[in-house]
Amino acid sequence: MTWSLAPSRRWLLRDGEPAFLLADTVWAAFGGARPDEWLDHLERRRRQGFNALLFSILPIEHDRSSGTLSPYAIRDGRLDFAAGDPAYWDDAERVLAAARAHGFTPMLVLLWNNFVPGTWGAGLTPDHVMDAEQTASYVADAVARFARFDPIWIVSGDDDLNDDTALARYSAVAAQVRELAPDQLITWHDTPTARMPTSLADGGLLDFHGLQSGHNEAWDTLPAELTRYYRAMDVDRPIINLEPCYEGLGRFAGRARHSAGDVRRASWTGVVAGAAAGLGYGAHGVWSWHRRGEGFAAADVHGDPFPFAVAAAFPGADDVALVRRIVDAERLWGLDGDDDLLVDEPSGAVAGRTPDGVVAVYAPEAFALTLRGRADADLEVSVYDLAARRPDAARWSLVDGGVRLAQPEFPGDALYVIRGLAPIGR
């Protein structure tokens, strides 16, 4: 269960074969998940089709449920790793050992932004910021402890990537991990407003882009916008949206919560636009490992979490599991957004093409669509009813300069897969 880069550097390989990485977000499972709870959760996600898990090694102080343990305490205004709960690190190893035994790859965030100078998180929790020496010592200990679980390392957590001091700290950590665990993959995790500087994005301190389209006003358009930004870099890399909107998370100052339909839209929009190497999924209550009756530090921002066992049963997890099944079954690895494929229409549909010429179209609304291209004699069109999680019967016709996809006879969002449609002029 080892992940590596494909020779094209456009998608990932799992044990040498192309595969879609699907990660459940369990940031706070270290120090939060009891053994019976954790085994039940792993079995649920394994059966659904997840193959990776997103953890923060250290607690996310500003987004934290009150029942989780801490590996440190604050002494004289400084983080003291010798003063925390001694069970934390043993729990972390127990959690990871069980995850690997169930077939999951852990993805470990080393430094959530609270622990790094120059970040917005440091402004919220200034007494948690580590100096360079303390950071290097902590990273060396973390790699020594966890490298045996063959993780994917995530250098940053929820950072804007716009402060030179913070970027220098993250870069030093990435270089340290490269030296200590040279065969393990590295990525970064940032905010929806972040744009990794070109010098870093094209450099050697990451293996794939791990963007966050997030939970705010542009949750539906940022998956494509961010993917286009990173696809335009000089160095090709796989792209994964590690954090589309979380199902059940409150948004817009308490006016709504993200639904399974929102999660589908954000997920498929990013995948078809070119973030087709994998996907993260979060349920509000699972990621913070929230139990009934606990407090939550960011309730005024996100709304109270649901108990983790309730949130684990949200339907969006099955929707994103279908993303993995379709991408792998239809061989959609390496999808790249193609804005010229779709004749202009207002519904927010996106289209992309694989290196082998397979076209995918995500339609968030049930309207007819027109694609530009030259249809081969053996043109094939299939369609998936994503809300019902099943294939449907596609209806289509040839038109001048392309193909007209008829309005589907189901009211929800759809994914079309088209084979035999060449770009005009080829």
XYZ file of C-alpha atoms in Angstrom:
426
model
C 0.000 0.000 0.000
C 2.583 2.468 -1.171
C 1.799 5.562 -3.218
C 4.152 6.970 -5.847
C 4.075 9.298 -8.848
C 3.145 8.018 -12.294
C 5.857 8.575 -14.949
C 3.669 11.303 -16.472
C 3.575 13.075 -13.065
C -0.145 13.644 -13.680
C -1.615 10.970 -11.397
C -0.662 8.624 -8.572
C 0.186 4.946 -8.474
C -0.758 2.625 -5.625
C 1.591 -0.342 -5.464
C 2.603 0.484 -9.032
C -0.904 0.731 -10.525
C -2.951 3.882 -11.315
C -5.386 4.597 -8.499
C -7.556 7.392 -7.130
C -6.691 8.464 -3.575
C -9.820 8.954 -1.451
C -9.159 10.308 2.042
C -11.498 10.659 4.998
C -10.720 13.656 7.210
C -10.061 12.638 10.825
C -7.800 15.510 11.862
C -8.324 14.951 15.607
C -8.294 11.151 15.788
C -4.977 11.196 17.680
C -5.956 11.672 21.290
C -9.626 11.515 20.378
C -10.686 8.149 19.015
C -11.139 5.343 21.521
C -10.176 1.863 20.313
C -13.712 0.531 19.728
C -14.844 3.766 18.090
C -11.846 3.801 15.806
C -12.195 0.210 14.646
C -15.877 0.739 13.851
C -15.052 3.874 11.868
C -12.266 2.184 9.917
C -14.556 -0.687 8.981
C -17.272 1.721 7.810
C -14.905 3.717 5.624
C -13.165 0.596 4.306
C -16.488 -0.837 3.166
C -17.392 2.443 1.499
C -14.160 2.488 -0.502
C -11.876 5.031 1.182
C -8.160 4.241 1.021
C -6.505 7.122 2.927
C -7.005 9.175 6.101
C -6.114 12.799 6.865
C -4.656 13.450 10.338
C -3.169 16.460 12.078
C -0.351 15.195 14.291
C -0.824 18.140 16.665
C -4.216 19.460 17.849
C -5.841 22.206 15.776
C -6.217 24.627 18.640
C -8.752 27.057 17.166
C -10.974 24.262 15.723
C -11.062 21.759 18.543
C -13.632 19.687 20.394
C -13.076 19.751 24.127
C -12.762 16.005 24.702
C -9.536 15.415 22.786
C -6.157 14.939 24.482
C -3.047 17.077 23.982
C 0.603 15.966 23.725
C 1.878 19.221 25.220
C 1.178 21.936 27.762
C 2.044 25.621 27.831
C 4.770 26.410 30.374
C 6.115 29.938 30.767
C 4.549 30.964 27.463
C 6.191 28.142 25.525
C 5.068 24.786 24.160
C 6.359 21.971 26.389
C 6.137 18.479 24.875
C 7.271 16.901 28.149
C 4.244 18.251 29.999
C 1.351 16.896 27.924
C -0.724 13.761 28.223
C 1.718 10.844 27.971
C -0.960 8.602 26.408
C -1.225 10.829 23.325
C 1.694 9.391 21.355
C 0.842 5.797 22.225
C -2.728 6.477 21.087
C -1.425 7.943 17.843
C 0.593 4.833 17.086
C -2.371 2.609 17.960
C -4.603 4.624 15.625
C -2.112 4.394 12.757
C -1.403 0.691 13.250
C -5.122 -0.079 13.013
C -5.493 2.173 9.971
C -2.701 0.385 8.113
C -4.127 -3.003 9.069
C -7.410 -1.961 7.426
C -5.681 -0.883 4.217
C -5.527 2.896 4.743
C -2.625 5.214 3.961
C -2.210 7.924 6.624
C -1.681 11.504 5.461
C -0.027 13.379 8.319
C 0.023 17.160 8.756
C 3.199 18.073 10.581
C 2.562 21.763 11.294
C -0.900 23.253 11.453
C -0.418 26.982 11.045
C -0.896 27.692 14.786
C 2.631 26.386 15.413
C 4.387 28.508 12.746
C 5.465 32.159 13.012
C 3.939 34.675 10.623
C 0.644 32.838 10.130
C -2.944 33.819 10.887
C -3.142 30.847 13.265
C -0.145 32.125 15.206
C -2.086 35.325 15.818
C -4.847 33.287 17.473
C -2.535 31.111 19.597
C 0.807 32.934 19.896
C 1.990 30.785 22.812
C 1.893 27.700 20.552
C 4.441 28.960 18.035
C 7.614 26.871 17.951
C 11.046 28.307 17.195
C 13.255 26.790 14.488
C 15.183 24.520 16.837
C 12.067 23.207 18.555
C 10.398 22.659 15.172
C 13.307 20.636 13.809
C 13.424 18.496 16.947
C 9.662 17.844 16.814
C 9.761 16.946 13.097
C 12.672 14.551 13.610
C 10.751 12.847 16.434
C 7.548 12.659 14.370
C 9.279 11.116 11.362
C 11.143 8.644 13.561
C 7.889 7.617 15.223
C 5.543 7.509 12.218
C 7.608 6.788 9.085
C 7.146 3.036 9.623
C 3.444 3.504 8.759
C 4.470 4.651 5.235
C 2.525 7.920 5.376
C 2.139 10.778 2.959
C 3.549 13.849 4.713
C 1.705 17.187 4.647
C 4.018 20.024 5.584
C 1.557 22.856 6.274
C -1.953 23.031 7.663
C -4.486 25.613 6.485
C -1.908 28.277 5.669
C -2.205 31.347 3.420
C 1.339 30.811 2.032
C 1.901 34.546 1.874
C 4.404 35.192 4.679
C 8.135 34.797 4.026
C 8.924 33.687 7.580
C 6.246 30.993 7.490
C 7.260 29.829 4.002
C 10.873 29.530 5.121
C 9.816 27.427 8.122
C 7.627 25.114 6.031
C 10.358 24.797 3.410
C 12.908 23.823 6.048
C 10.520 21.165 7.348
C 9.883 19.800 3.850
C 13.633 19.582 3.226
C 14.081 17.811 6.562
C 11.408 15.231 5.670
C 13.038 14.735 2.244
C 16.260 13.838 4.029
C 14.726 11.650 6.744
C 12.107 9.846 4.602
C 13.283 10.190 0.993
C 10.906 7.577 -0.444
C 7.698 9.029 1.023
C 5.510 11.596 -0.737
C 5.175 15.207 0.421
C 2.444 17.773 -0.153
C 1.203 21.002 1.475
C -2.269 22.005 2.728
C -3.348 25.620 2.342
C -6.355 27.939 2.568
C -8.832 28.649 -0.237
C -7.302 32.104 -0.719
C -3.724 30.815 -0.883
C -1.759 30.580 -4.108
C 1.528 28.755 -3.642
C 4.374 30.875 -5.075
C 5.676 29.572 -8.382
C 9.168 29.057 -6.970
C 7.763 26.557 -4.463
C 5.152 25.013 -6.739
C 7.799 24.241 -9.362
C 10.470 23.287 -6.829
C 11.465 20.054 -5.209
C 9.719 20.354 -1.834
C 6.442 18.705 -2.828
C 5.287 15.794 -4.978
C 1.679 16.722 -5.644
C -0.548 19.734 -5.037
C -2.987 19.428 -2.120
C -5.330 22.374 -2.514
C -8.329 23.418 -0.398
C -11.406 24.845 -2.125
C -13.058 25.182 1.268
C -16.405 26.072 2.770
C -17.060 29.745 2.076
C -18.878 31.795 -0.563
C -16.858 30.482 -3.530
C -17.031 26.819 -2.485
C -18.567 25.860 -5.844
C -16.239 27.751 -8.201
C -12.882 27.534 -6.382
C -12.381 23.817 -7.126
C -11.949 24.649 -10.817
C -10.234 28.014 -10.275
C -7.549 26.627 -7.950
C -7.005 23.598 -10.157
C -6.419 25.817 -13.193
C -3.884 27.848 -11.218
C -1.794 24.802 -10.329
C -2.247 23.125 -13.696
C -0.668 26.210 -15.299
C 2.627 25.689 -13.436
C 5.680 24.712 -15.471
C 6.155 21.448 -13.550
C 3.365 18.903 -13.980
C 2.136 17.395 -10.723
C -0.912 15.418 -9.638
C -3.575 17.607 -8.007
C -5.870 16.606 -5.141
C -8.545 18.762 -3.534
C -7.836 17.747 0.053
C -10.581 19.916 1.504
C -13.708 20.676 -0.485
C -16.665 21.786 1.617
C -17.333 19.568 4.627
C -20.743 17.939 4.792
C -22.800 19.435 7.623
C -20.410 22.357 8.216
C -22.114 25.680 8.886
C -21.510 28.496 6.408
C -22.565 32.062 5.686
C -22.803 33.152 9.333
C -25.256 30.434 10.298
C -27.603 30.718 7.312
C -26.946 27.217 5.926
C -24.951 24.012 6.230
C -23.191 22.246 3.400
C -25.206 19.355 2.002
C -24.213 16.126 0.293
C -25.159 17.850 -2.976
C -22.685 20.643 -2.231
C -19.981 18.075 -1.567
C -20.715 16.306 -4.861
C -20.581 19.555 -6.784
C -17.313 20.734 -5.255
C -15.748 17.293 -5.618
C -16.702 16.589 -9.216
C -16.025 20.155 -10.355
C -12.454 19.853 -9.145
C -11.906 16.349 -10.488
C -13.151 17.172 -13.995
C -11.201 20.453 -14.006
C -7.978 18.514 -13.397
C -7.739 17.633 -9.698
C -8.250 14.002 -10.667
C -5.512 12.292 -8.636
C -7.672 12.056 -5.546
C -10.046 13.745 -3.141
C -10.530 14.530 0.537
C -13.905 14.278 2.274
C -14.923 15.750 5.623
C -18.025 15.322 7.801
C -18.634 17.953 10.478
C -18.109 16.044 13.705
C -15.858 13.294 12.360
C -12.916 15.561 11.583
C -12.893 16.991 15.148
C -13.893 13.631 16.688
C -16.763 15.328 18.480
C -18.833 13.610 21.148
C -22.301 14.556 22.280
C -22.224 17.262 24.938
C -18.657 18.447 24.281
C -17.713 22.033 23.591
C -16.274 23.153 20.262
C -13.902 26.100 19.909
C -15.224 27.339 16.558
C -18.974 26.897 17.013
C -19.527 30.578 16.221
C -17.843 30.062 12.832
C -18.884 26.575 11.742
C -21.865 25.746 13.939
C -21.836 22.964 16.509
C -20.496 19.679 15.152
C -22.647 16.582 15.065
C -21.561 13.633 17.214
C -18.897 11.789 15.247
C -20.951 8.590 14.945
C -23.863 10.583 13.500
C -21.666 12.521 11.075
C -19.926 9.331 9.928
C -23.273 8.175 8.494
C -23.848 11.282 6.351
C -24.687 10.284 2.749
C -21.942 12.357 1.141
C -19.354 9.741 2.082
C -21.049 7.289 -0.279
C -21.194 9.999 -2.956
C -17.445 10.577 -2.860
C -16.818 6.843 -2.754
C -18.646 6.767 -6.098
C -16.177 9.381 -7.382
C -13.352 6.946 -6.753
C -15.209 4.027 -8.328
C -16.054 5.988 -11.480
C -12.588 7.485 -11.926
C -10.929 4.094 -11.550
C -13.495 2.182 -13.633
C -13.568 4.750 -16.461
C -9.791 5.296 -16.284
C -10.165 9.053 -15.848
C -6.733 9.564 -14.275
C -4.981 12.575 -15.745
C -8.156 14.498 -16.554
C -7.356 18.052 -17.554
C -9.956 20.796 -17.790
C -10.809 21.883 -21.345
C -12.824 25.103 -21.444
C -13.194 24.854 -25.241
C -15.208 21.646 -25.042
C -18.430 23.198 -23.758
C -20.494 25.710 -25.693
C -21.184 28.576 -23.308
C -24.003 27.908 -20.862
C -24.750 29.280 -17.387
C -25.227 26.229 -15.178
C -21.608 25.830 -14.031
C -20.895 22.637 -15.976
C -17.211 21.758 -16.459
C -15.516 19.498 -18.987
C -12.138 17.820 -19.237
C -10.196 15.345 -21.314
C -7.736 12.588 -20.350
C -4.413 12.051 -22.142
C -6.117 9.091 -23.894
C -8.868 11.338 -25.244
C -11.718 10.343 -22.907
C -14.013 13.319 -22.253
C -15.771 13.846 -18.909
C -18.460 16.456 -18.263
C -19.891 17.316 -14.860
C -23.323 18.951 -15.028
C -24.521 20.325 -11.673
C -28.017 20.951 -13.076
C -30.240 18.929 -15.399
C -29.989 20.863 -18.653
C -29.015 19.928 -22.196
C -25.377 20.624 -23.082
C -23.484 21.036 -26.334
C -19.903 19.812 -26.776
C -17.552 20.946 -29.510
C -15.625 18.240 -31.309
C -15.404 15.787 -34.156
C -17.399 12.652 -33.439
C -15.982 9.304 -34.510
C -18.231 6.636 -35.997
C -18.022 4.662 -32.763
C -18.873 7.572 -30.427
C -19.940 6.322 -26.992
C -21.773 8.390 -24.394
C -22.606 7.212 -20.879
C -24.139 9.117 -17.983
C -24.281 8.663 -14.220
C -27.112 9.902 -12.012
C -24.894 11.028 -9.155
C -27.585 11.638 -6.541
C -29.003 8.149 -7.121
C -25.461 6.704 -7.455
C -26.234 4.696 -10.579
C -25.713 4.768 -14.343
C -28.572 6.010 -16.497
C -29.345 5.942 -20.221
C -27.698 8.802 -22.103
C -29.493 10.519 -24.969
C -27.495 12.510 -27.492
C -27.404 13.644 -31.123
C -24.813 14.917 -33.558
C -25.002 18.620 -34.361
C -22.910 20.882 -36.530
C -19.445 20.972 -34.987
C -20.159 18.715 -32.050
C -22.544 16.662 -29.950
C -25.726 17.674 -28.159
C -26.291 15.931 -24.824
C -30.019 15.822 -24.200
C -31.420 16.913 -20.877
C -31.250 13.886 -18.545
C -34.477 12.427 -17.257
C -33.502 12.806 -13.635
C -33.426 16.154 -11.812
C -30.034 16.033 -10.110
C -26.399 16.404 -11.103
C -24.804 14.176 -13.730
C -21.457 12.961 -14.964
C -21.074 12.201 -18.666
C -18.228 10.103 -20.050
C -17.683 10.351 -23.798
C -15.347 8.270 -25.927
C -14.713 9.026 -29.591
C -14.973 12.835 -29.558
C -11.787 14.368 -30.964
C -10.926 18.062 -30.782
C -11.922 19.980 -33.896
C -9.025 20.130 -36.324
C -7.600 16.716 -35.458
